[in-house]
């Protein structure tokens, strides 16, 4: 589209040496505005495709760890840039490879996380719970996602219209935030096309919680016997983060390893020498 040319040419101009400060300032503003316009155009085009029935889910083998990593490298910097605390809470991952449309699944995750960041004032918190649970039938799994925030929340009256295209709650704090009112409508449509469900709980001025559950067919995985070589091994885990350390400890213990977890370097050196 023409927006692609605007964004590309702006990047080329910004990369030139000895650019004048006032020109750079103008180009930086063009870059921000054009990126925002591109996201708006993409939402309108996506909604148009959905309404015309032209969005087709294309399942392919997806590595769960890669998917989560790709989501985090976008969402975490967004949260930090907005001066928010970002937390990841990992549940059990029963299957590491699933049959899914990775692009659309990532879009669902990022839409929810971007919304949480957008509507949470600086100093607040955004959290992601992620798990892959056993399915309701053999050969299937359930991906469970939960995105929480301590943002502005929504009124009970607006929750009934939340997933309607172009709907936005009319209040001063929302009117100051740019958006089309399409992100959640697109998210709900994609989740339902993948056979899943989405629910929301929200309290005005306290925050929101979106819960998504989607069933996926499991891709045949490596023989579990390959991990038996780790059973009974003792490992020293050094992690100063309580949340991350607990998550890693659970993962290692699920492989039947003995874990000694310490939070600082001095304690790690002491453990190694004793």
PDB file of C-alpha atoms in Angstrom:
ATOM      1  CA  UNK A   1       0.000   0.000   0.000  1.00  0.00           C
ATOM      2  CA  UNK A   2       1.118   3.643  -0.183  1.00  0.00           C
ATOM      3  CA  UNK A   3       1.663   3.506   3.585  1.00  0.00           C
ATOM      4  CA  UNK A   4       4.373   0.920   2.996  1.00  0.00           C
ATOM      5  CA  UNK A   5       6.217   3.396   0.803  1.00  0.00           C
ATOM      6  CA  UNK A   6       5.861   6.170   3.392  1.00  0.00           C
ATOM      7  CA  UNK A   7       7.231   3.969   6.180  1.00  0.00           C
ATOM      8  CA  UNK A   8      10.061   2.590   4.041  1.00  0.00           C
ATOM      9  CA  UNK A   9      11.189   5.938   2.669  1.00  0.00           C
ATOM     10  CA  UNK A  10      11.068   7.468   6.164  1.00  0.00           C
ATOM     11  CA  UNK A  11      13.372   4.717   7.435  1.00  0.00           C
ATOM     12  CA  UNK A  12      15.782   5.361   4.530  1.00  0.00           C
ATOM     13  CA  UNK A  13      15.790   9.093   5.249  1.00  0.00           C
ATOM     14  CA  UNK A  14      16.440   8.515   8.971  1.00  0.00           C
ATOM     15  CA  UNK A  15      19.420   6.289   8.149  1.00  0.00           C
ATOM     16  CA  UNK A  16      21.244   9.050   6.269  1.00  0.00           C
ATOM     17  CA  UNK A  17      24.378  10.523   7.931  1.00  0.00           C
ATOM     18  CA  UNK A  18      24.584  14.155   9.085  1.00  0.00           C
ATOM     19  CA  UNK A  19      20.814  14.618   9.094  1.00  0.00           C
ATOM     20  CA  UNK A  20      19.736  17.997  10.470  1.00  0.00           C
ATOM     21  CA  UNK A  21      18.122  17.835  13.956  1.00  0.00           C
ATOM     22  CA  UNK A  22      14.890  19.549  12.909  1.00  0.00           C
ATOM     23  CA  UNK A  23      14.554  17.244   9.885  1.00  0.00           C
ATOM     24  CA  UNK A  24      15.160  14.183  12.086  1.00  0.00           C
ATOM     25  CA  UNK A  25      12.479  15.382  14.497  1.00  0.00           C
ATOM     26  CA  UNK A  26       9.984  15.687  11.645  1.00  0.00           C
ATOM     27  CA  UNK A  27      10.896  12.248  10.282  1.00  0.00           C
ATOM     28  CA  UNK A  28      10.587  10.641  13.737  1.00  0.00           C
ATOM     29  CA  UNK A  29       7.054  12.033  14.019  1.00  0.00           C
ATOM     30  CA  UNK A  30       6.209  10.779  10.514  1.00  0.00           C
ATOM     31  CA  UNK A  31       7.526   7.329  11.515  1.00  0.00           C
ATOM     32  CA  UNK A  32       5.341   7.151  14.633  1.00  0.00           C
ATOM     33  CA  UNK A  33       2.234   8.465  12.863  1.00  0.00           C
ATOM     34  CA  UNK A  34       2.649   6.208   9.804  1.00  0.00           C
ATOM     35  CA  UNK A  35       3.196   3.108  11.959  1.00  0.00           C
ATOM     36  CA  UNK A  36      -0.003   3.894  13.840  1.00  0.00           C
ATOM     37  CA  UNK A  37      -1.865   4.467  10.573  1.00  0.00           C
ATOM     38  CA  UNK A  38      -0.606   1.123   9.247  1.00  0.00           C
ATOM     39  CA  UNK A  39      -1.960  -0.681  12.316  1.00  0.00           C
ATOM     40  CA  UNK A  40      -5.352   1.015  11.833  1.00  0.00           C
ATOM     41  CA  UNK A  41      -5.423   0.038   8.155  1.00  0.00           C
ATOM     42  CA  UNK A  42      -4.556  -3.563   9.021  1.00  0.00           C
ATOM     43  CA  UNK A  43      -7.417  -3.722  11.538  1.00  0.00           C
ATOM     44  CA  UNK A  44      -9.942  -2.345   9.037  1.00  0.00           C
ATOM     45  CA  UNK A  45      -8.742  -4.758   6.343  1.00  0.00           C
ATOM     46  CA  UNK A  46      -8.863  -7.706   8.755  1.00  0.00           C
ATOM     47  CA  UNK A  47     -12.420  -6.828   9.813  1.00  0.00           C
ATOM     48  CA  UNK A  48     -13.426  -6.527   6.149  1.00  0.00           C
ATOM     49  CA  UNK A  49     -11.995  -9.983   5.395  1.00  0.00           C
ATOM     50  CA  UNK A  50     -13.730 -11.492   8.420  1.00  0.00           C
ATOM     51  CA  UNK A  51     -17.114  -9.977   7.509  1.00  0.00           C
ATOM     52  CA  UNK A  52     -16.795 -11.231   3.924  1.00  0.00           C
ATOM     53  CA  UNK A  53     -15.775 -14.715   5.083  1.00  0.00           C
ATOM     54  CA  UNK A  54     -12.347 -14.510   3.461  1.00  0.00           C
ATOM     55  CA  UNK A  55     -10.272 -15.216   6.565  1.00  0.00           C
ATOM     56  CA  UNK A  56      -9.219 -18.866   6.431  1.00  0.00           C
ATOM     57  CA  UNK A  57      -7.444 -20.529   9.339  1.00  0.00           C
ATOM     58  CA  UNK A  58      -4.415 -22.414   8.007  1.00  0.00           C
ATOM     59  CA  UNK A  59      -3.148 -24.957  10.571  1.00  0.00           C
ATOM     60  CA  UNK A  60       0.486 -26.061  10.473  1.00  0.00           C
ATOM     61  CA  UNK A  61       2.895 -27.509  13.057  1.00  0.00           C
ATOM     62  CA  UNK A  62       3.738 -24.818  15.634  1.00  0.00           C
ATOM     63  CA  UNK A  63       6.389 -24.993  18.340  1.00  0.00           C
ATOM     64  CA  UNK A  64       4.794 -23.620  21.522  1.00  0.00           C
ATOM     65  CA  UNK A  65       8.098 -22.267  22.916  1.00  0.00           C
ATOM     66  CA  UNK A  66       8.829 -20.370  19.682  1.00  0.00           C
ATOM     67  CA  UNK A  67       5.310 -18.939  19.613  1.00  0.00           C
ATOM     68  CA  UNK A  68       5.546 -17.698  23.204  1.00  0.00           C
ATOM     69  CA  UNK A  69       8.996 -16.215  22.562  1.00  0.00           C
ATOM     70  CA  UNK A  70       7.731 -14.285  19.519  1.00  0.00           C
ATOM     71  CA  UNK A  71       4.834 -12.907  21.568  1.00  0.00           C
ATOM     72  CA  UNK A  72       7.070 -11.830  24.458  1.00  0.00           C
ATOM     73  CA  UNK A  73       9.697 -10.053  22.347  1.00  0.00           C
ATOM     74  CA  UNK A  74       6.910  -7.725  21.143  1.00  0.00           C
ATOM     75  CA  UNK A  75       4.710  -7.436  24.246  1.00  0.00           C
ATOM     76  CA  UNK A  76       7.328  -7.071  26.984  1.00  0.00           C
ATOM     77  CA  UNK A  77       9.109  -4.013  25.470  1.00  0.00           C
ATOM     78  CA  UNK A  78       5.674  -2.418  24.898  1.00  0.00           C
ATOM     79  CA  UNK A  79       4.853  -2.788  28.583  1.00  0.00           C
ATOM     80  CA  UNK A  80       8.268  -1.564  29.743  1.00  0.00           C
ATOM     81  CA  UNK A  81       8.060   1.409  27.343  1.00  0.00           C
ATOM     82  CA  UNK A  82       4.705   2.343  28.902  1.00  0.00           C
ATOM     83  CA  UNK A  83       6.323   2.132  32.383  1.00  0.00           C
ATOM     84  CA  UNK A  84       4.336  -0.949  33.398  1.00  0.00           C
ATOM     85  CA  UNK A  85       5.358  -4.083  35.254  1.00  0.00           C
ATOM     86  CA  UNK A  86       5.067  -7.158  33.028  1.00  0.00           C
ATOM     87  CA  UNK A  87       4.694 -10.639  34.512  1.00  0.00           C
ATOM     88  CA  UNK A  88       4.629 -14.070  32.866  1.00  0.00           C
ATOM     89  CA  UNK A  89       3.040 -16.937  34.774  1.00  0.00           C
ATOM     90  CA  UNK A  90       3.653 -20.310  33.131  1.00  0.00           C
ATOM     91  CA  UNK A  91       1.263 -23.160  33.701  1.00  0.00           C
ATOM     92  CA  UNK A  92       1.964 -26.751  32.642  1.00  0.00           C
ATOM     93  CA  UNK A  93       2.902 -27.349  28.995  1.00  0.00           C
ATOM     94  CA  UNK A  94       1.704 -30.878  28.300  1.00  0.00           C
ATOM     95  CA  UNK A  95       2.528 -30.745  24.582  1.00  0.00           C
ATOM     96  CA  UNK A  96       5.296 -28.725  22.917  1.00  0.00           C
ATOM     97  CA  UNK A  97       4.040 -28.929  19.319  1.00  0.00           C
ATOM     98  CA  UNK A  98       0.493 -28.289  18.139  1.00  0.00           C
ATOM     99  CA  UNK A  99      -1.315 -27.936  14.827  1.00  0.00           C
ATOM    100  CA  UNK A 100      -2.350 -24.268  14.610  1.00  0.00           C
ATOM    101  CA  UNK A 101      -2.347 -21.126  12.510  1.00  0.00           C
ATOM    102  CA  UNK A 102       0.675 -19.551  14.186  1.00  0.00           C
ATOM    103  CA  UNK A 103       0.175 -16.106  12.621  1.00  0.00           C
ATOM    104  CA  UNK A 104      -3.444 -15.804  13.763  1.00  0.00           C
ATOM    105  CA  UNK A 105      -2.703 -17.305  17.185  1.00  0.00           C
ATOM    106  CA  UNK A 106       0.071 -14.778  17.727  1.00  0.00           C
ATOM    107  CA  UNK A 107      -2.289 -12.021  16.566  1.00  0.00           C
ATOM    108  CA  UNK A 108      -4.808 -13.039  19.249  1.00  0.00           C
ATOM    109  CA  UNK A 109      -2.156 -12.952  21.986  1.00  0.00           C
ATOM    110  CA  UNK A 110      -0.704  -9.604  20.888  1.00  0.00           C
ATOM    111  CA  UNK A 111      -4.112  -7.965  20.449  1.00  0.00           C
ATOM    112  CA  UNK A 112      -5.023  -8.787  24.052  1.00  0.00           C
ATOM    113  CA  UNK A 113      -1.631  -7.772  25.458  1.00  0.00           C
ATOM    114  CA  UNK A 114      -1.483  -4.545  23.423  1.00  0.00           C
ATOM    115  CA  UNK A 115      -4.959  -3.636  24.669  1.00  0.00           C
ATOM    116  CA  UNK A 116      -3.907  -4.281  28.254  1.00  0.00           C
ATOM    117  CA  UNK A 117      -0.866  -2.033  27.833  1.00  0.00           C
ATOM    118  CA  UNK A 118      -2.873   0.669  26.067  1.00  0.00           C
ATOM    119  CA  UNK A 119      -5.517   0.971  28.795  1.00  0.00           C
ATOM    120  CA  UNK A 120      -3.254   0.661  31.842  1.00  0.00           C
ATOM    121  CA  UNK A 121      -1.776   3.881  33.285  1.00  0.00           C
ATOM    122  CA  UNK A 122       1.966   4.122  34.000  1.00  0.00           C
ATOM    123  CA  UNK A 123       2.967   2.292  37.167  1.00  0.00           C
ATOM    124  CA  UNK A 124       0.352  -0.428  36.664  1.00  0.00           C
ATOM    125  CA  UNK A 125       0.735  -4.132  35.916  1.00  0.00           C
ATOM    126  CA  UNK A 126       0.076  -6.389  32.928  1.00  0.00           C
ATOM    127  CA  UNK A 127       0.247 -10.170  33.284  1.00  0.00           C
ATOM    128  CA  UNK A 128       0.119 -13.166  30.970  1.00  0.00           C
ATOM    129  CA  UNK A 129      -0.760 -16.702  32.055  1.00  0.00           C
ATOM    130  CA  UNK A 130       0.068 -19.357  29.454  1.00  0.00           C
ATOM    131  CA  UNK A 131      -0.479 -23.111  29.539  1.00  0.00           C
ATOM    132  CA  UNK A 132      -1.040 -26.076  27.220  1.00  0.00           C
ATOM    133  CA  UNK A 133      -3.346 -28.540  28.979  1.00  0.00           C
ATOM    134  CA  UNK A 134      -4.616 -32.017  28.070  1.00  0.00           C
ATOM    135  CA  UNK A 135      -7.477 -31.955  25.590  1.00  0.00           C
ATOM    136  CA  UNK A 136     -10.969 -33.394  25.936  1.00  0.00           C
ATOM    137  CA  UNK A 137     -10.168 -36.204  23.494  1.00  0.00           C
ATOM    138  CA  UNK A 138      -7.093 -38.238  22.577  1.00  0.00           C
ATOM    139  CA  UNK A 139      -4.569 -36.457  20.371  1.00  0.00           C
ATOM    140  CA  UNK A 140      -5.793 -32.974  21.327  1.00  0.00           C
ATOM    141  CA  UNK A 141      -4.634 -30.214  23.692  1.00  0.00           C
ATOM    142  CA  UNK A 142      -6.146 -27.022  25.099  1.00  0.00           C
ATOM    143  CA  UNK A 143      -4.168 -23.790  25.025  1.00  0.00           C
ATOM    144  CA  UNK A 144      -5.159 -21.561  27.938  1.00  0.00           C
ATOM    145  CA  UNK A 145      -4.315 -17.842  27.890  1.00  0.00           C
ATOM    146  CA  UNK A 146      -5.168 -15.229  30.472  1.00  0.00           C
ATOM    147  CA  UNK A 147      -4.262 -11.549  30.107  1.00  0.00           C
ATOM    148  CA  UNK A 148      -4.770  -9.367  33.178  1.00  0.00           C
ATOM    149  CA  UNK A 149      -4.183  -5.690  33.854  1.00  0.00           C
ATOM    150  CA  UNK A 150      -4.685  -3.068  36.532  1.00  0.00           C
ATOM    151  CA  UNK A 151      -5.994  -0.545  34.021  1.00  0.00           C
ATOM    152  CA  UNK A 152      -9.073   1.639  33.694  1.00  0.00           C
ATOM    153  CA  UNK A 153     -11.476  -1.302  33.399  1.00  0.00           C
ATOM    154  CA  UNK A 154     -14.922  -1.239  31.795  1.00  0.00           C
ATOM    155  CA  UNK A 155     -18.454  -0.626  32.963  1.00  0.00           C
ATOM    156  CA  UNK A 156     -20.893  -3.536  33.201  1.00  0.00           C
ATOM    157  CA  UNK A 157     -23.086  -1.861  30.594  1.00  0.00           C
ATOM    158  CA  UNK A 158     -20.250  -1.632  28.051  1.00  0.00           C
ATOM    159  CA  UNK A 159     -19.188  -5.287  28.521  1.00  0.00           C
ATOM    160  CA  UNK A 160     -22.308  -6.335  26.598  1.00  0.00           C
ATOM    161  CA  UNK A 161     -21.049  -4.383  23.544  1.00  0.00           C
ATOM    162  CA  UNK A 162     -17.337  -5.051  23.991  1.00  0.00           C
ATOM    163  CA  UNK A 163     -16.888  -7.343  20.985  1.00  0.00           C
ATOM    164  CA  UNK A 164     -19.068  -5.282  18.603  1.00  0.00           C
ATOM    165  CA  UNK A 165     -17.028  -3.724  15.747  1.00  0.00           C
ATOM    166  CA  UNK A 166     -16.201  -0.021  16.106  1.00  0.00           C
ATOM    167  CA  UNK A 167     -17.583   0.146  19.664  1.00  0.00           C
ATOM    168  CA  UNK A 168     -15.613   2.144  22.247  1.00  0.00           C
ATOM    169  CA  UNK A 169     -16.729   3.175  25.715  1.00  0.00           C
ATOM    170  CA  UNK A 170     -17.509   6.883  25.886  1.00  0.00           C
ATOM    171  CA  UNK A 171     -15.510   8.361  28.743  1.00  0.00           C
ATOM    172  CA  UNK A 172     -12.699  10.873  28.968  1.00  0.00           C
ATOM    173  CA  UNK A 173      -9.924   8.356  29.724  1.00  0.00           C
ATOM    174  CA  UNK A 174     -10.836   6.249  26.676  1.00  0.00           C
ATOM    175  CA  UNK A 175     -11.338   9.167  24.286  1.00  0.00           C
ATOM    176  CA  UNK A 176      -7.721  10.227  24.823  1.00  0.00           C
ATOM    177  CA  UNK A 177      -6.470   6.792  23.632  1.00  0.00           C
ATOM    178  CA  UNK A 178      -6.239   6.161  19.891  1.00  0.00           C
ATOM    179  CA  UNK A 179      -8.029   3.139  18.456  1.00  0.00           C
ATOM    180  CA  UNK A 180     -10.660   1.896  16.017  1.00  0.00           C
ATOM    181  CA  UNK A 181     -12.696  -0.329  18.320  1.00  0.00           C
ATOM    182  CA  UNK A 182     -11.882  -3.285  16.064  1.00  0.00           C
ATOM    183  CA  UNK A 183      -9.107  -5.134  17.920  1.00  0.00           C
ATOM    184  CA  UNK A 184     -11.323  -7.161  20.270  1.00  0.00           C
ATOM    185  CA  UNK A 185     -13.951  -7.851  17.592  1.00  0.00           C
ATOM    186  CA  UNK A 186     -11.186  -9.291  15.384  1.00  0.00           C
ATOM    187  CA  UNK A 187      -9.772 -11.267  18.314  1.00  0.00           C
ATOM    188  CA  UNK A 188     -13.142 -12.833  19.176  1.00  0.00           C
ATOM    189  CA  UNK A 189     -13.766 -13.801  15.542  1.00  0.00           C
ATOM    190  CA  UNK A 190     -10.333 -15.428  15.213  1.00  0.00           C
ATOM    191  CA  UNK A 191     -10.698 -17.328  18.499  1.00  0.00           C
ATOM    192  CA  UNK A 192     -14.108 -18.664  17.458  1.00  0.00           C
ATOM    193  CA  UNK A 193     -12.851 -19.629  13.983  1.00  0.00           C
ATOM    194  CA  UNK A 194     -10.181 -21.711  15.734  1.00  0.00           C
ATOM    195  CA  UNK A 195     -12.918 -23.426  17.763  1.00  0.00           C
ATOM    196  CA  UNK A 196     -12.158 -21.601  20.994  1.00  0.00           C
ATOM    197  CA  UNK A 197     -13.862 -19.264  23.438  1.00  0.00           C
ATOM    198  CA  UNK A 198     -13.058 -15.898  25.014  1.00  0.00           C
ATOM    199  CA  UNK A 199     -14.427 -14.451  28.236  1.00  0.00           C
ATOM    200  CA  UNK A 200     -13.835 -11.171  30.046  1.00  0.00           C
ATOM    201  CA  UNK A 201     -14.199  -9.906  33.586  1.00  0.00           C
ATOM    202  CA  UNK A 202     -13.705  -6.227  34.344  1.00  0.00           C
ATOM    203  CA  UNK A 203     -14.183  -3.740  37.154  1.00  0.00           C
ATOM    204  CA  UNK A 204     -14.287  -0.047  36.380  1.00  0.00           C
ATOM    205  CA  UNK A 205     -11.070   1.740  37.414  1.00  0.00           C
ATOM    206  CA  UNK A 206      -9.559  -1.524  38.729  1.00  0.00           C
ATOM    207  CA  UNK A 207      -8.667  -3.585  35.680  1.00  0.00           C
ATOM    208  CA  UNK A 208      -9.681  -6.397  33.349  1.00  0.00           C
ATOM    209  CA  UNK A 209      -9.046 -10.091  32.805  1.00  0.00           C
ATOM    210  CA  UNK A 210      -9.437 -11.804  29.417  1.00  0.00           C
ATOM    211  CA  UNK A 211      -9.487 -15.606  29.360  1.00  0.00           C
ATOM    212  CA  UNK A 212      -9.050 -17.565  26.131  1.00  0.00           C
ATOM    213  CA  UNK A 213      -9.186 -21.321  25.617  1.00  0.00           C
ATOM    214  CA  UNK A 214      -8.566 -22.923  22.207  1.00  0.00           C
ATOM    215  CA  UNK A 215      -8.399 -26.634  21.316  1.00  0.00           C
ATOM    216  CA  UNK A 216      -5.603 -27.827  19.041  1.00  0.00           C
ATOM    217  CA  UNK A 217      -4.581 -31.128  17.553  1.00  0.00           C
ATOM    218  CA  UNK A 218      -1.244 -32.351  18.891  1.00  0.00           C
ATOM    219  CA  UNK A 219       1.660 -32.918  16.504  1.00  0.00           C
ATOM    220  CA  UNK A 220       3.517 -36.162  17.085  1.00  0.00           C
ATOM    221  CA  UNK A 221       6.376 -35.372  19.463  1.00  0.00           C
ATOM    222  CA  UNK A 222       9.757 -36.870  20.231  1.00  0.00           C
ATOM    223  CA  UNK A 223       9.836 -40.010  22.300  1.00  0.00           C
ATOM    224  CA  UNK A 224       9.589 -39.129  25.997  1.00  0.00           C
ATOM    225  CA  UNK A 225      12.377 -41.653  26.650  1.00  0.00           C
ATOM    226  CA  UNK A 226      14.795 -39.100  25.187  1.00  0.00           C
ATOM    227  CA  UNK A 227      14.495 -37.094  28.422  1.00  0.00           C
ATOM    228  CA  UNK A 228      15.238 -40.046  30.697  1.00  0.00           C
ATOM    229  CA  UNK A 229      18.937 -39.184  30.575  1.00  0.00           C
ATOM    230  CA  UNK A 230      18.101 -36.134  32.730  1.00  0.00           C
ATOM    231  CA  UNK A 231      16.281 -38.076  35.449  1.00  0.00           C
ATOM    232  CA  UNK A 232      18.015 -37.906  38.823  1.00  0.00           C
ATOM    233  CA  UNK A 233      20.533 -35.304  37.650  1.00  0.00           C
ATOM    234  CA  UNK A 234      21.236 -32.463  40.063  1.00  0.00           C
ATOM    235  CA  UNK A 235      21.167 -28.913  38.710  1.00  0.00           C
ATOM    236  CA  UNK A 236      22.077 -25.551  40.229  1.00  0.00           C
ATOM    237  CA  UNK A 237      19.611 -22.826  39.242  1.00  0.00           C
ATOM    238  CA  UNK A 238      20.702 -19.203  39.657  1.00  0.00           C
ATOM    239  CA  UNK A 239      17.847 -16.723  39.231  1.00  0.00           C
ATOM    240  CA  UNK A 240      17.158 -13.561  41.227  1.00  0.00           C
ATOM    241  CA  UNK A 241      13.536 -13.400  40.076  1.00  0.00           C
ATOM    242  CA  UNK A 242      11.149 -15.279  42.359  1.00  0.00           C
ATOM    243  CA  UNK A 243       8.508 -15.668  39.637  1.00  0.00           C
ATOM    244  CA  UNK A 244      10.933 -16.793  36.917  1.00  0.00           C
ATOM    245  CA  UNK A 245      12.913 -18.998  39.286  1.00  0.00           C
ATOM    246  CA  UNK A 246       9.826 -20.814  40.542  1.00  0.00           C
ATOM    247  CA  UNK A 247       8.681 -21.370  36.951  1.00  0.00           C
ATOM    248  CA  UNK A 248      12.069 -22.803  35.893  1.00  0.00           C
ATOM    249  CA  UNK A 249      12.268 -24.969  38.992  1.00  0.00           C
ATOM    250  CA  UNK A 250       8.867 -26.522  38.225  1.00  0.00           C
ATOM    251  CA  UNK A 251       9.961 -27.245  34.656  1.00  0.00           C
ATOM    252  CA  UNK A 252      13.189 -28.962  35.753  1.00  0.00           C
ATOM    253  CA  UNK A 253      11.411 -30.955  38.463  1.00  0.00           C
ATOM    254  CA  UNK A 254       8.861 -32.123  35.888  1.00  0.00           C
ATOM    255  CA  UNK A 255      11.841 -33.799  34.174  1.00  0.00           C
ATOM    256  CA  UNK A 256      12.594 -35.560  37.495  1.00  0.00           C
ATOM    257  CA  UNK A 257      15.731 -33.522  38.152  1.00  0.00           C
ATOM    258  CA  UNK A 258      16.982 -32.422  41.593  1.00  0.00           C
ATOM    259  CA  UNK A 259      17.042 -28.618  41.725  1.00  0.00           C
ATOM    260  CA  UNK A 260      19.023 -26.357  44.050  1.00  0.00           C
ATOM    261  CA  UNK A 261      17.740 -22.835  43.515  1.00  0.00           C
ATOM    262  CA  UNK A 262      19.695 -19.774  44.680  1.00  0.00           C
ATOM    263  CA  UNK A 263      19.036 -16.098  44.058  1.00  0.00           C
ATOM    264  CA  UNK A 264      22.509 -14.533  44.082  1.00  0.00           C
ATOM    265  CA  UNK A 265      26.032 -15.282  42.910  1.00  0.00           C
ATOM    266  CA  UNK A 266      27.554 -15.673  46.400  1.00  0.00           C
ATOM    267  CA  UNK A 267      25.034 -18.378  47.250  1.00  0.00           C
ATOM    268  CA  UNK A 268      25.763 -20.116  43.929  1.00  0.00           C
ATOM    269  CA  UNK A 269      29.528 -20.136  44.620  1.00  0.00           C
ATOM    270  CA  UNK A 270      28.902 -21.506  48.108  1.00  0.00           C
ATOM    271  CA  UNK A 271      26.702 -24.306  46.713  1.00  0.00           C
ATOM    272  CA  UNK A 272      29.354 -25.235  44.137  1.00  0.00           C
ATOM    273  CA  UNK A 273      32.101 -25.418  46.780  1.00  0.00           C
ATOM    274  CA  UNK A 274      30.128 -27.489  49.300  1.00  0.00           C
TER     275      UNK A 274
END
